[in-house]
Structures are given as structure tokens and as C-alpha cells.
Amino acid sequence: MDVYGLVGNPVGHSRSPPMHEAAYDELGIDARYVTFEPAEPNIADAVAGADALGIAGLNVTVPFKRDVLDLVEPDPLAERIGAVNTIDFSGDTPTGHNTDAGGARRALTSHGVALDGANAVLVGAGGAGRAIAFAIADAGASVAIANRTVETAASLAADVGDAASAHGLDAVPGLLADADVLVNATSVGMGEDASPVPANALHAGLTVMDAVYSPLDTRLLRDARDAGADTVDGAWMLLYQGVEAFERWTGRDAPVDAMNAALRARL
Ligand code: ATR
């Protein structure tokens, strides 16, 4: 039996175990997916211990995504983003990957969004925002990054390169006039009826994706629907980061529908 898992603190409410185990069940893979919650100073021991115990793969979440970068061999994308969310122990040395980026890209493309040549507006430049900014720019879109703290947006835009620009939140309505895609990567709307974007800046022809998944139907997504925009809820990013991790670990196509059903049953 192969053991996979999630390491973070806290991880008690994670939906990753049922999502991954639904994939194992669907494909008849003899594996389990469990959660681990080490105290923060022990993450290096935890990764070395997982390797020594023969654990096949680990997802990594808050607060360890940056620390793990120095504990594994990161791939170029994880290095650029500055965070690892997936460790593969199958080689001689553990390797680190970032499936949050590919997950965000697939969440959009699976909803018919063509990113190559698109104009995207990303609100938020924290951990989630960094991965999304690289995903969007690497797919050929321009990305205007707007953040409450403009300096953080500027530093992310400099890391992403020519496809990115940095703005304050007050620039968002103007930026949206020409935009094809809007992604919220701030925590605004999480557990609250609030939106980071004025409703009257949203319009038909725009696809709006929210990284917030609790609640699933955020104020931003409701405003977007009311404005005639297409919407992609936060469960899709969660799903596709798991799909990309599963595919990296097993080398098989993920049973996306089974994983999606298991995830949504718990949101
Ligand atoms: P995550 O890992 O989920 O991305 P994070 O790294 O703490 O979390 O990032 C949170 C993001 O939400 C940041 O972009 C933050 O803006 P700042 O960089 O200015 O802190 C944004 N954010 C949080 N609360 C906000 C609020 N009330 N209004 C606007 N942006 C907010």
C-alpha cells in the first residue's frame, strides 16, 4: 500500500483525504491519504522522516510551503513562485513542485477560458496570488496585479516579469474595463459577505474566479453572475491542484469527476 498525505498546521478540516481517496477507489489503486500536523520547528524532521518511512508523496500547506523549498529539490516553477505544495519522494532526492499554479490554470481552462493573449486582473498578492500570477502569465496572458499593499504587488510583478504590472485596489475598476479574466486571491469574502471588487465594475464577457471556497458562493461570484459574467468557484482550484498532484505522483490521468464529487460533498 502507498501512503500519501498532507503536512500543515492546522490540517484538521482538510478535504484532500476524501478527494484523493476517491481517486484511488475509482482506479483501484491500493493507497491511503492521511494528514500530518507537525509543530512548526519540526518540518525538516517531518520531511526527512516521511522520506525515511517510504511515504510516496506529500502535499504541503500553511505554514510550511516556503520552508519546504529548502528541504527538497524544487522544480523551476516552484522556485520562481517561492513555494512548494507537492513533494514527490519517488526519486533519489525528494523533489518539490507547485500544483497551485497548474491547478489555477486548469480551473480556468476547464471552464473554456483561453488564457493565451488574454487580459487578466489578479486581486491579491499573498501566497495564493503568487502561484496564480505565474500560472496566468506562463499561459500567455497579461496580468495586472492589484493588492491592498501595493509594494507586495510590485515585488510579485517584478518576479513575474514583463507580462505583469502592479496596482493598488483603487485601480481595479479601470483595469476591469478591458479585462477578460478576474481572479480573487485575497481572503476577502472568506466567512463573510464581502467582496474585494465593486459590483458595478463587473461585466458580461468577463470570467470571474474566486480562490475563496468557504462559502462556495461568495459575494463576488453572486455580483459577477448578476452582471452577466461567467463564474468559477474556489472548489475548482482546490480540485485541480489535487488532480495535478495525483497525476505527478501516479503518472496516471486523474479521475476528475470522482474527485470533484468527493470534494464538493464536503464543502
Ligand atoms: P493566502 O496564502 O491565502 O494567499 P496571504 O498570503 O495571507 O494568504 O494573502 C492574503 C491576501 O489577501 C493578501 O493579498 C492581502 O493583502 P495585503 O498583502 O495587503 O495584506 C489580502 N487581504 C487580506 N485582507 C484584506 C482586506 N481586508 N482587503 C484587501 N485585501 C486583503
PDB file of C-alpha atoms and ligand atoms in Angstrom:
ATOM      1  CA  MET A   1       0.000   0.000   0.000  1.00  0.00           C
ATOM      2  CA  ASP A   2       1.262   3.517  -0.884  1.00  0.00           C
ATOM      3  CA  VAL A   3       0.891   6.302   1.655  1.00  0.00           C
ATOM      4  CA  TYR A   4       0.321   9.899   0.595  1.00  0.00           C
ATOM      5  CA  GLY A   5      -0.505  12.809   2.834  1.00  0.00           C
ATOM      6  CA  LEU A   6      -0.851  16.449   3.648  1.00  0.00           C
ATOM      7  CA  VAL A   7       1.507  18.234   6.011  1.00  0.00           C
ATOM      8  CA  GLY A   8       0.456  21.549   7.536  1.00  0.00           C
ATOM      9  CA  ASN A   9      -0.762  23.151  10.723  1.00  0.00           C
ATOM     10  CA  PRO A  10      -3.692  23.050  11.105  1.00  0.00           C
ATOM     11  CA  VAL A  11      -4.914  20.351   8.688  1.00  0.00           C
ATOM     12  CA  GLY A  12      -7.921  19.069  10.639  1.00  0.00           C
ATOM     13  CA  HIS A  13     -10.520  20.399   8.203  1.00  0.00           C
ATOM     14  CA  SER A  14      -8.725  19.430   5.011  1.00  0.00           C
ATOM     15  CA  ARG A  15     -10.829  17.992   2.163  1.00  0.00           C
ATOM     16  CA  SER A  16      -7.766  16.468   0.490  1.00  0.00           C
ATOM     17  CA  PRO A  17      -8.058  12.975   2.066  1.00  0.00           C
ATOM     18  CA  PRO A  18     -11.557  12.208   0.700  1.00  0.00           C
ATOM     19  CA  MET A  19     -10.703  13.822  -2.641  1.00  0.00           C
ATOM     20  CA  HIS A  20      -7.558  11.711  -3.178  1.00  0.00           C
ATOM     21  CA  GLU A  21      -9.044   8.529  -1.733  1.00  0.00           C
ATOM     22  CA  ALA A  22     -11.969   8.854  -4.161  1.00  0.00           C
ATOM     23  CA  ALA A  23      -9.386   8.745  -6.960  1.00  0.00           C
ATOM     24  CA  TYR A  24      -7.702   5.625  -5.504  1.00  0.00           C
ATOM     25  CA  ASP A  25     -11.095   3.910  -5.187  1.00  0.00           C
ATOM     26  CA  GLU A  26     -12.114   4.865  -8.708  1.00  0.00           C
ATOM     27  CA  LEU A  27      -8.902   3.497 -10.278  1.00  0.00           C
ATOM     28  CA  GLY A  28      -8.405   0.551  -7.879  1.00  0.00           C
ATOM     29  CA  ILE A  29      -5.124   1.946  -6.510  1.00  0.00           C
ATOM     30  CA  ASP A  30      -4.030   0.453  -3.172  1.00  0.00           C
ATOM     31  CA  ALA A  31      -3.207   3.694  -1.313  1.00  0.00           C
ATOM     32  CA  ARG A  32      -4.218   5.890   1.590  1.00  0.00           C
ATOM     33  CA  TYR A  33      -4.030   9.707   2.043  1.00  0.00           C
ATOM     34  CA  VAL A  34      -3.538  10.943   5.605  1.00  0.00           C
ATOM     35  CA  THR A  35      -2.928  14.281   7.339  1.00  0.00           C
ATOM     36  CA  PHE A  36       0.137  15.193   9.429  1.00  0.00           C
ATOM     37  CA  GLU A  37       0.349  18.206  11.746  1.00  0.00           C
ATOM     38  CA  PRO A  38       3.932  18.696  12.941  1.00  0.00           C
ATOM     39  CA  ALA A  39       4.876  21.581  15.217  1.00  0.00           C
ATOM     40  CA  GLU A  40       6.458  24.303  13.096  1.00  0.00           C
ATOM     41  CA  PRO A  41      10.127  23.778  14.061  1.00  0.00           C
ATOM     42  CA  ASN A  42       9.859  20.105  13.117  1.00  0.00           C
ATOM     43  CA  ILE A  43       9.100  20.437   9.413  1.00  0.00           C
ATOM     44  CA  ALA A  44      12.645  19.448   8.366  1.00  0.00           C
ATOM     45  CA  ASP A  45      12.467  16.349  10.574  1.00  0.00           C
ATOM     46  CA  ALA A  46       8.987  15.636   9.251  1.00  0.00           C
ATOM     47  CA  VAL A  47      10.094  15.709   5.595  1.00  0.00           C
ATOM     48  CA  ALA A  48      13.201  13.612   6.293  1.00  0.00           C
ATOM     49  CA  GLY A  49      11.093  11.199   8.337  1.00  0.00           C
ATOM     50  CA  ALA A  50       8.483  10.875   5.610  1.00  0.00           C
ATOM     51  CA  ASP A  51      11.258  10.062   3.138  1.00  0.00           C
ATOM     52  CA  ALA A  52      12.787   7.506   5.503  1.00  0.00           C
ATOM     53  CA  LEU A  53       9.409   5.846   6.092  1.00  0.00           C
ATOM     54  CA  GLY A  54       8.769   5.396   2.390  1.00  0.00           C
ATOM     55  CA  ILE A  55       5.871   7.821   2.116  1.00  0.00           C
ATOM     56  CA  ALA A  56       5.184   8.233  -1.600  1.00  0.00           C
ATOM     57  CA  GLY A  57       4.127  11.858  -1.723  1.00  0.00           C
ATOM     58  CA  LEU A  58       3.149  14.801   0.450  1.00  0.00           C
ATOM     59  CA  ASN A  59       1.089  17.889  -0.168  1.00  0.00           C
ATOM     60  CA  VAL A  60       2.256  20.879   1.834  1.00  0.00           C
ATOM     61  CA  THR A  61       0.094  23.695   3.155  1.00  0.00           C
ATOM     62  CA  VAL A  62       0.242  26.659   5.530  1.00  0.00           C
ATOM     63  CA  PRO A  63       2.644  27.445   7.205  1.00  0.00           C
ATOM     64  CA  PHE A  64       5.242  25.201   5.538  1.00  0.00           C
ATOM     65  CA  LYS A  65       5.115  25.955   1.793  1.00  0.00           C
ATOM     66  CA  ARG A  66       8.128  28.283   1.852  1.00  0.00           C
ATOM     67  CA  ASP A  67      10.190  26.299   4.371  1.00  0.00           C
ATOM     68  CA  VAL A  68       9.909  23.140   2.289  1.00  0.00           C
ATOM     69  CA  LEU A  69      11.575  24.884  -0.651  1.00  0.00           C
ATOM     70  CA  ASP A  70      14.907  24.497   1.166  1.00  0.00           C
ATOM     71  CA  LEU A  71      14.273  20.865   2.166  1.00  0.00           C
ATOM     72  CA  VAL A  72      13.733  19.370  -1.303  1.00  0.00           C
ATOM     73  CA  GLU A  73      14.944  19.864  -4.863  1.00  0.00           C
ATOM     74  CA  PRO A  74      12.381  22.373  -6.180  1.00  0.00           C
ATOM     75  CA  ASP A  75      11.466  22.436  -9.869  1.00  0.00           C
ATOM     76  CA  PRO A  76      11.921  25.785 -11.679  1.00  0.00           C
ATOM     77  CA  LEU A  77       8.263  26.826 -11.288  1.00  0.00           C
ATOM     78  CA  ALA A  78       8.185  26.153  -7.536  1.00  0.00           C
ATOM     79  CA  GLU A  79      11.461  28.072  -7.249  1.00  0.00           C
ATOM     80  CA  ARG A  80      10.066  31.090  -9.123  1.00  0.00           C
ATOM     81  CA  ILE A  81       6.880  31.089  -7.055  1.00  0.00           C
ATOM     82  CA  GLY A  82       8.904  30.568  -3.876  1.00  0.00           C
ATOM     83  CA  ALA A  83       6.646  27.833  -2.519  1.00  0.00           C
ATOM     84  CA  VAL A  84       6.277  24.046  -2.687  1.00  0.00           C
ATOM     85  CA  ASN A  85       2.876  22.422  -2.216  1.00  0.00           C
ATOM     86  CA  THR A  86       3.714  18.922  -3.502  1.00  0.00           C
ATOM     87  CA  ILE A  87       6.680  16.673  -2.656  1.00  0.00           C
ATOM     88  CA  ASP A  88       7.489  13.600  -4.726  1.00  0.00           C
ATOM     89  CA  PHE A  89       9.621  11.022  -2.895  1.00  0.00           C
ATOM     90  CA  SER A  90       9.935   8.573  -5.800  1.00  0.00           C
ATOM     91  CA  GLY A  91      13.473   9.592  -6.872  1.00  0.00           C
ATOM     92  CA  ASP A  92      16.796   9.526  -5.026  1.00  0.00           C
ATOM     93  CA  THR A  93      16.149  13.031  -3.671  1.00  0.00           C
ATOM     94  CA  PRO A  94      12.709  14.417  -2.771  1.00  0.00           C
ATOM     95  CA  THR A  95      11.564  16.908  -5.411  1.00  0.00           C
ATOM     96  CA  GLY A  96       9.294  19.912  -4.818  1.00  0.00           C
ATOM     97  CA  HIS A  97       6.536  21.177  -7.102  1.00  0.00           C
ATOM     98  CA  ASN A  98       3.787  23.781  -7.068  1.00  0.00           C
ATOM     99  CA  THR A  99       0.463  22.441  -8.326  1.00  0.00           C
ATOM    100  CA  ASP A 100      -1.424  25.534  -7.093  1.00  0.00           C
ATOM    101  CA  ALA A 101      -0.280  27.246 -10.288  1.00  0.00           C
ATOM    102  CA  GLY A 102      -1.273  24.483 -12.705  1.00  0.00           C
ATOM    103  CA  GLY A 103      -4.439  23.990 -10.662  1.00  0.00           C
ATOM    104  CA  ALA A 104      -5.470  27.614 -11.117  1.00  0.00           C
ATOM    105  CA  ARG A 105      -4.725  27.428 -14.841  1.00  0.00           C
ATOM    106  CA  ARG A 106      -6.743  24.240 -15.313  1.00  0.00           C
ATOM    107  CA  ALA A 107      -9.622  25.628 -13.245  1.00  0.00           C
ATOM    108  CA  LEU A 108      -9.869  28.427 -15.807  1.00  0.00           C
ATOM    109  CA  THR A 109      -9.183  26.453 -18.986  1.00  0.00           C
ATOM    110  CA  SER A 110     -11.644  23.698 -17.970  1.00  0.00           C
ATOM    111  CA  HIS A 111     -14.279  26.450 -17.981  1.00  0.00           C
ATOM    112  CA  GLY A 112     -13.432  27.474 -21.526  1.00  0.00           C
ATOM    113  CA  VAL A 113     -11.153  30.416 -20.705  1.00  0.00           C
ATOM    114  CA  ALA A 114      -8.448  30.930 -23.356  1.00  0.00           C
ATOM    115  CA  LEU A 115      -5.534  32.492 -21.458  1.00  0.00           C
ATOM    116  CA  ASP A 116      -3.124  32.991 -24.351  1.00  0.00           C
ATOM    117  CA  GLY A 117      -3.365  36.687 -25.234  1.00  0.00           C
ATOM    118  CA  ALA A 118      -5.984  37.383 -22.546  1.00  0.00           C
ATOM    119  CA  ASN A 119      -6.031  40.363 -20.185  1.00  0.00           C
ATOM    120  CA  ALA A 120      -6.266  39.179 -16.588  1.00  0.00           C
ATOM    121  CA  VAL A 121      -6.708  41.104 -13.366  1.00  0.00           C
ATOM    122  CA  LEU A 122      -5.492  39.397 -10.213  1.00  0.00           C
ATOM    123  CA  VAL A 123      -6.604  40.845  -6.891  1.00  0.00           C
ATOM    124  CA  GLY A 124      -4.289  39.725  -4.075  1.00  0.00           C
ATOM    125  CA  ALA A 125      -0.544  39.068  -3.981  1.00  0.00           C
ATOM    126  CA  GLY A 126      -0.104  36.723  -0.991  1.00  0.00           C
ATOM    127  CA  GLY A 127       0.744  33.026  -1.158  1.00  0.00           C
ATOM    128  CA  ALA A 128      -2.186  32.044  -3.385  1.00  0.00           C
ATOM    129  CA  GLY A 129      -1.773  35.168  -5.511  1.00  0.00           C
ATOM    130  CA  ARG A 130       1.867  34.388  -6.283  1.00  0.00           C
ATOM    131  CA  ALA A 131       1.075  30.954  -7.714  1.00  0.00           C
ATOM    132  CA  ILE A 132      -1.879  32.302  -9.714  1.00  0.00           C
ATOM    133  CA  ALA A 133       0.142  35.205 -11.158  1.00  0.00           C
ATOM    134  CA  PHE A 134       2.808  32.852 -12.552  1.00  0.00           C
ATOM    135  CA  ALA A 135       0.159  30.440 -13.850  1.00  0.00           C
ATOM    136  CA  ILE A 136      -1.669  33.149 -15.759  1.00  0.00           C
ATOM    137  CA  ALA A 137       1.473  34.786 -17.162  1.00  0.00           C
ATOM    138  CA  ASP A 138       3.050  31.449 -18.176  1.00  0.00           C
ATOM    139  CA  ALA A 139      -0.136  30.650 -20.119  1.00  0.00           C
ATOM    140  CA  GLY A 140       0.391  33.761 -22.245  1.00  0.00           C
ATOM    141  CA  ALA A 141      -1.917  36.279 -20.565  1.00  0.00           C
ATOM    142  CA  SER A 142      -1.012  39.715 -19.292  1.00  0.00           C
ATOM    143  CA  VAL A 143      -1.695  40.021 -15.574  1.00  0.00           C
ATOM    144  CA  ALA A 144      -2.464  43.244 -13.736  1.00  0.00           C
ATOM    145  CA  ILE A 145      -1.817  42.514 -10.065  1.00  0.00           C
ATOM    146  CA  ALA A 146      -3.768  44.691  -7.623  1.00  0.00           C
ATOM    147  CA  ASN A 147      -3.164  44.449  -3.904  1.00  0.00           C
ATOM    148  CA  ARG A 148      -4.062  46.370  -0.747  1.00  0.00           C
ATOM    149  CA  THR A 149      -0.326  46.664  -0.064  1.00  0.00           C
ATOM    150  CA  VAL A 150       0.984  47.932  -3.408  1.00  0.00           C
ATOM    151  CA  GLU A 151       4.615  47.093  -2.554  1.00  0.00           C
ATOM    152  CA  THR A 152       3.743  43.388  -2.395  1.00  0.00           C
ATOM    153  CA  ALA A 153       2.078  43.600  -5.818  1.00  0.00           C
ATOM    154  CA  ALA A 154       5.143  45.409  -7.185  1.00  0.00           C
ATOM    155  CA  SER A 155       7.528  42.787  -5.882  1.00  0.00           C
ATOM    156  CA  LEU A 156       5.404  39.966  -7.335  1.00  0.00           C
ATOM    157  CA  ALA A 157       5.082  41.762 -10.691  1.00  0.00           C
ATOM    158  CA  ALA A 158       8.877  42.176 -10.812  1.00  0.00           C
ATOM    159  CA  ASP A 159       9.307  38.433 -10.168  1.00  0.00           C
ATOM    160  CA  VAL A 160       6.762  37.511 -12.866  1.00  0.00           C
ATOM    161  CA  GLY A 161       8.312  39.799 -15.480  1.00  0.00           C
ATOM    162  CA  ASP A 162       7.073  41.816 -18.453  1.00  0.00           C
ATOM    163  CA  ALA A 163       3.603  40.252 -18.578  1.00  0.00           C
ATOM    164  CA  ALA A 164       2.776  41.662 -15.125  1.00  0.00           C
ATOM    165  CA  SER A 165       2.002  45.131 -13.753  1.00  0.00           C
ATOM    166  CA  ALA A 166       1.331  46.285 -10.177  1.00  0.00           C
ATOM    167  CA  HIS A 167      -1.546  48.391  -8.870  1.00  0.00           C
ATOM    168  CA  GLY A 168      -3.477  49.409  -5.801  1.00  0.00           C
ATOM    169  CA  LEU A 169      -7.041  48.196  -5.257  1.00  0.00           C
ATOM    170  CA  ASP A 170      -8.450  51.538  -6.377  1.00  0.00           C
ATOM    171  CA  ALA A 171      -7.239  50.810  -9.928  1.00  0.00           C
ATOM    172  CA  VAL A 172      -9.337  47.623 -10.230  1.00  0.00           C
ATOM    173  CA  PRO A 173     -12.496  49.128 -11.801  1.00  0.00           C
ATOM    174  CA  GLY A 174     -10.425  50.820 -14.523  1.00  0.00           C
ATOM    175  CA  LEU A 175      -8.400  47.665 -15.166  1.00  0.00           C
ATOM    176  CA  LEU A 176     -11.551  45.556 -15.439  1.00  0.00           C
ATOM    177  CA  ALA A 177     -12.969  47.624 -18.301  1.00  0.00           C
ATOM    178  CA  ASP A 178     -10.606  45.823 -20.739  1.00  0.00           C
ATOM    179  CA  ALA A 179     -10.242  42.545 -18.881  1.00  0.00           C
ATOM    180  CA  ASP A 180     -11.233  39.011 -19.919  1.00  0.00           C
ATOM    181  CA  VAL A 181     -10.487  37.354 -16.564  1.00  0.00           C
ATOM    182  CA  LEU A 182     -10.648  38.408 -12.907  1.00  0.00           C
ATOM    183  CA  VAL A 183      -9.251  36.246 -10.115  1.00  0.00           C
ATOM    184  CA  ASN A 184      -9.693  36.985  -6.420  1.00  0.00           C
ATOM    185  CA  ALA A 185      -6.742  35.708  -4.386  1.00  0.00           C
ATOM    186  CA  THR A 186      -7.401  37.855  -1.328  1.00  0.00           C
ATOM    187  CA  SER A 187      -9.103  36.459   1.740  1.00  0.00           C
ATOM    188  CA  VAL A 188     -11.935  38.987   1.349  1.00  0.00           C
ATOM    189  CA  GLY A 189     -15.201  37.045   1.257  1.00  0.00           C
ATOM    190  CA  MET A 190     -13.931  34.147   3.354  1.00  0.00           C
ATOM    191  CA  GLY A 191     -16.566  33.555   6.008  1.00  0.00           C
ATOM    192  CA  GLU A 192     -18.090  36.982   5.331  1.00  0.00           C
ATOM    193  CA  ASP A 193     -20.475  38.629   2.902  1.00  0.00           C
ATOM    194  CA  ALA A 194     -17.907  40.987   1.378  1.00  0.00           C
ATOM    195  CA  SER A 195     -16.223  41.438  -1.997  1.00  0.00           C
ATOM    196  CA  PRO A 196     -12.831  42.962  -2.887  1.00  0.00           C
ATOM    197  CA  VAL A 197     -14.269  44.439  -6.120  1.00  0.00           C
ATOM    198  CA  PRO A 198     -17.140  46.929  -6.606  1.00  0.00           C
ATOM    199  CA  ALA A 199     -20.109  45.144  -8.199  1.00  0.00           C
ATOM    200  CA  ASN A 200     -20.539  47.828 -10.855  1.00  0.00           C
ATOM    201  CA  ALA A 201     -17.049  47.122 -12.247  1.00  0.00           C
ATOM    202  CA  LEU A 202     -18.092  43.596 -13.313  1.00  0.00           C
ATOM    203  CA  HIS A 203     -19.478  42.980 -16.802  1.00  0.00           C
ATOM    204  CA  ALA A 204     -20.612  40.363 -19.308  1.00  0.00           C
ATOM    205  CA  GLY A 205     -17.693  38.878 -21.230  1.00  0.00           C
ATOM    206  CA  LEU A 206     -15.617  38.592 -18.057  1.00  0.00           C
ATOM    207  CA  THR A 207     -14.839  35.275 -16.331  1.00  0.00           C
ATOM    208  CA  VAL A 208     -14.538  35.700 -12.557  1.00  0.00           C
ATOM    209  CA  MET A 209     -12.748  33.080 -10.472  1.00  0.00           C
ATOM    210  CA  ASP A 210     -12.653  33.196  -6.675  1.00  0.00           C
ATOM    211  CA  ALA A 211      -9.967  31.346  -4.715  1.00  0.00           C
ATOM    212  CA  VAL A 212     -12.216  31.581  -1.639  1.00  0.00           C
ATOM    213  CA  TYR A 213     -14.213  28.350  -1.188  1.00  0.00           C
ATOM    214  CA  SER A 214     -15.894  28.979   2.161  1.00  0.00           C
ATOM    215  CA  PRO A 215     -18.548  29.959   1.368  1.00  0.00           C
ATOM    216  CA  LEU A 216     -18.519  28.478  -2.118  1.00  0.00           C
ATOM    217  CA  ASP A 217     -20.914  31.106  -3.457  1.00  0.00           C
ATOM    218  CA  THR A 218     -19.164  34.311  -2.448  1.00  0.00           C
ATOM    219  CA  ARG A 219     -20.500  37.838  -2.762  1.00  0.00           C
ATOM    220  CA  LEU A 220     -18.022  38.398  -5.631  1.00  0.00           C
ATOM    221  CA  LEU A 221     -19.391  35.417  -7.587  1.00  0.00           C
ATOM    222  CA  ARG A 222     -23.009  36.465  -6.956  1.00  0.00           C
ATOM    223  CA  ASP A 223     -22.222  40.006  -8.126  1.00  0.00           C
ATOM    224  CA  ALA A 224     -20.453  38.546 -11.178  1.00  0.00           C
ATOM    225  CA  ARG A 225     -23.486  36.429 -12.113  1.00  0.00           C
ATOM    226  CA  ASP A 226     -25.778  39.424 -11.672  1.00  0.00           C
ATOM    227  CA  ALA A 227     -23.548  41.370 -14.079  1.00  0.00           C
ATOM    228  CA  GLY A 228     -23.764  38.595 -16.688  1.00  0.00           C
ATOM    229  CA  ALA A 229     -20.181  37.392 -16.150  1.00  0.00           C
ATOM    230  CA  ASP A 230     -19.133  33.717 -16.122  1.00  0.00           C
ATOM    231  CA  THR A 231     -18.010  32.344 -12.751  1.00  0.00           C
ATOM    232  CA  VAL A 232     -15.577  29.703 -11.485  1.00  0.00           C
ATOM    233  CA  ASP A 233     -15.869  28.928  -7.784  1.00  0.00           C
ATOM    234  CA  GLY A 234     -12.993  28.206  -5.391  1.00  0.00           C
ATOM    235  CA  ALA A 235     -13.557  24.458  -5.327  1.00  0.00           C
ATOM    236  CA  TRP A 236     -12.210  24.202  -8.891  1.00  0.00           C
ATOM    237  CA  MET A 237      -8.745  25.450  -7.896  1.00  0.00           C
ATOM    238  CA  LEU A 238      -8.755  23.113  -4.909  1.00  0.00           C
ATOM    239  CA  LEU A 239      -9.782  20.244  -7.171  1.00  0.00           C
ATOM    240  CA  TYR A 240      -7.205  20.842  -9.889  1.00  0.00           C
ATOM    241  CA  GLN A 241      -4.246  21.337  -7.518  1.00  0.00           C
ATOM    242  CA  GLY A 242      -5.149  17.872  -6.204  1.00  0.00           C
ATOM    243  CA  VAL A 243      -5.588  16.498  -9.726  1.00  0.00           C
ATOM    244  CA  GLU A 244      -2.119  17.768 -10.698  1.00  0.00           C
ATOM    245  CA  ALA A 245      -0.541  16.288  -7.549  1.00  0.00           C
ATOM    246  CA  PHE A 246      -2.273  12.932  -8.150  1.00  0.00           C
ATOM    247  CA  GLU A 247      -1.065  12.844 -11.767  1.00  0.00           C
ATOM    248  CA  ARG A 248       2.511  13.714 -10.800  1.00  0.00           C
ATOM    249  CA  TRP A 249       2.628  11.023  -8.127  1.00  0.00           C
ATOM    250  CA  THR A 250       0.923   8.214 -10.013  1.00  0.00           C
ATOM    251  CA  GLY A 251       1.698   9.044 -13.656  1.00  0.00           C
ATOM    252  CA  ARG A 252      -1.972   8.376 -14.460  1.00  0.00           C
ATOM    253  CA  ASP A 253      -4.798  10.622 -15.615  1.00  0.00           C
ATOM    254  CA  ALA A 254      -6.831  11.625 -12.577  1.00  0.00           C
ATOM    255  CA  PRO A 255     -10.499  10.626 -12.385  1.00  0.00           C
ATOM    256  CA  VAL A 256     -11.541  14.257 -12.203  1.00  0.00           C
ATOM    257  CA  ASP A 257     -15.302  13.686 -11.865  1.00  0.00           C
ATOM    258  CA  ALA A 258     -14.901  11.296  -8.911  1.00  0.00           C
ATOM    259  CA  MET A 259     -12.505  13.690  -7.166  1.00  0.00           C
ATOM    260  CA  ASN A 260     -14.818  16.635  -7.825  1.00  0.00           C
ATOM    261  CA  ALA A 261     -17.842  14.788  -6.412  1.00  0.00           C
ATOM    262  CA  ALA A 262     -15.942  13.750  -3.261  1.00  0.00           C
ATOM    263  CA  LEU A 263     -14.672  17.290  -2.734  1.00  0.00           C
ATOM    264  CA  ARG A 264     -17.995  19.027  -3.304  1.00  0.00           C
ATOM    265  CA  ALA A 265     -19.791  16.607  -0.971  1.00  0.00           C
ATOM    266  CA  ARG A 266     -17.672  18.107   1.819  1.00  0.00           C
ATOM    267  CA  LEU A 267     -17.860  21.813   1.010  1.00  0.00           C
TER     268      LEU A 267
HETATM  269  P1  ATR B   1      -3.009  33.220   1.090  1.00  0.00           P
HETATM  270  O1  ATR B   1      -1.959  32.214   1.412  1.00  0.00           O
HETATM  271  O2  ATR B   1      -4.407  32.701   1.210  1.00  0.00           O
HETATM  272  O3  ATR B   1      -2.769  33.903  -0.210  1.00  0.00           O
HETATM  273  P2  ATR B   1      -1.909  35.509   2.437  1.00  0.00           P
HETATM  274  O4  ATR B   1      -0.573  35.146   1.888  1.00  0.00           O
HETATM  275  O5  ATR B   1      -2.022  35.909   3.869  1.00  0.00           O
HETATM  276  O6  ATR B   1      -2.933  34.310   2.253  1.00  0.00           O
HETATM  277  O7  ATR B   1      -2.514  36.664   1.497  1.00  0.00           O
HETATM  278  C1  ATR B   1      -3.714  37.299   1.802  1.00  0.00           C
HETATM  279  C2  ATR B   1      -4.059  38.277   0.672  1.00  0.00           C
HETATM  280  O8  ATR B   1      -5.341  38.870   0.976  1.00  0.00           O
HETATM  281  C3  ATR B   1      -3.088  39.426   0.530  1.00  0.00           C
HETATM  282  O9  ATR B   1      -3.050  39.818  -0.822  1.00  0.00           O
HETATM  283  C4  ATR B   1      -3.735  40.510   1.412  1.00  0.00           C
HETATM  284  O10 ATR B   1      -3.358  41.825   1.083  1.00  0.00           O
HETATM  285  P3  ATR B   1      -2.063  42.506   1.790  1.00  0.00           P
HETATM  286  O11 ATR B   1      -0.859  41.990   1.042  1.00  0.00           O
HETATM  287  O12 ATR B   1      -2.264  43.954   1.647  1.00  0.00           O
HETATM  288  O13 ATR B   1      -2.081  42.054   3.233  1.00  0.00           O
HETATM  289  C5  ATR B   1      -5.176  40.294   1.053  1.00  0.00           C
HETATM  290  N1  ATR B   1      -6.106  40.810   2.060  1.00  0.00           N
HETATM  291  C6  ATR B   1      -6.372  40.297   3.284  1.00  0.00           C
HETATM  292  N2  ATR B   1      -7.327  41.025   3.904  1.00  0.00           N
HETATM  293  C7  ATR B   1      -7.677  42.017   3.045  1.00  0.00           C
HETATM  294  C8  ATR B   1      -8.634  43.092   3.078  1.00  0.00           C
HETATM  295  N3  ATR B   1      -9.423  43.285   4.142  1.00  0.00           N
HETATM  296  N4  ATR B   1      -8.736  43.889   1.990  1.00  0.00           N
HETATM  297  C9  ATR B   1      -7.960  43.702   0.907  1.00  0.00           C
HETATM  298  N5  ATR B   1      -7.035  42.703   0.789  1.00  0.00           N
HETATM  299  C10 ATR B   1      -6.908  41.878   1.849  1.00  0.00           C
END
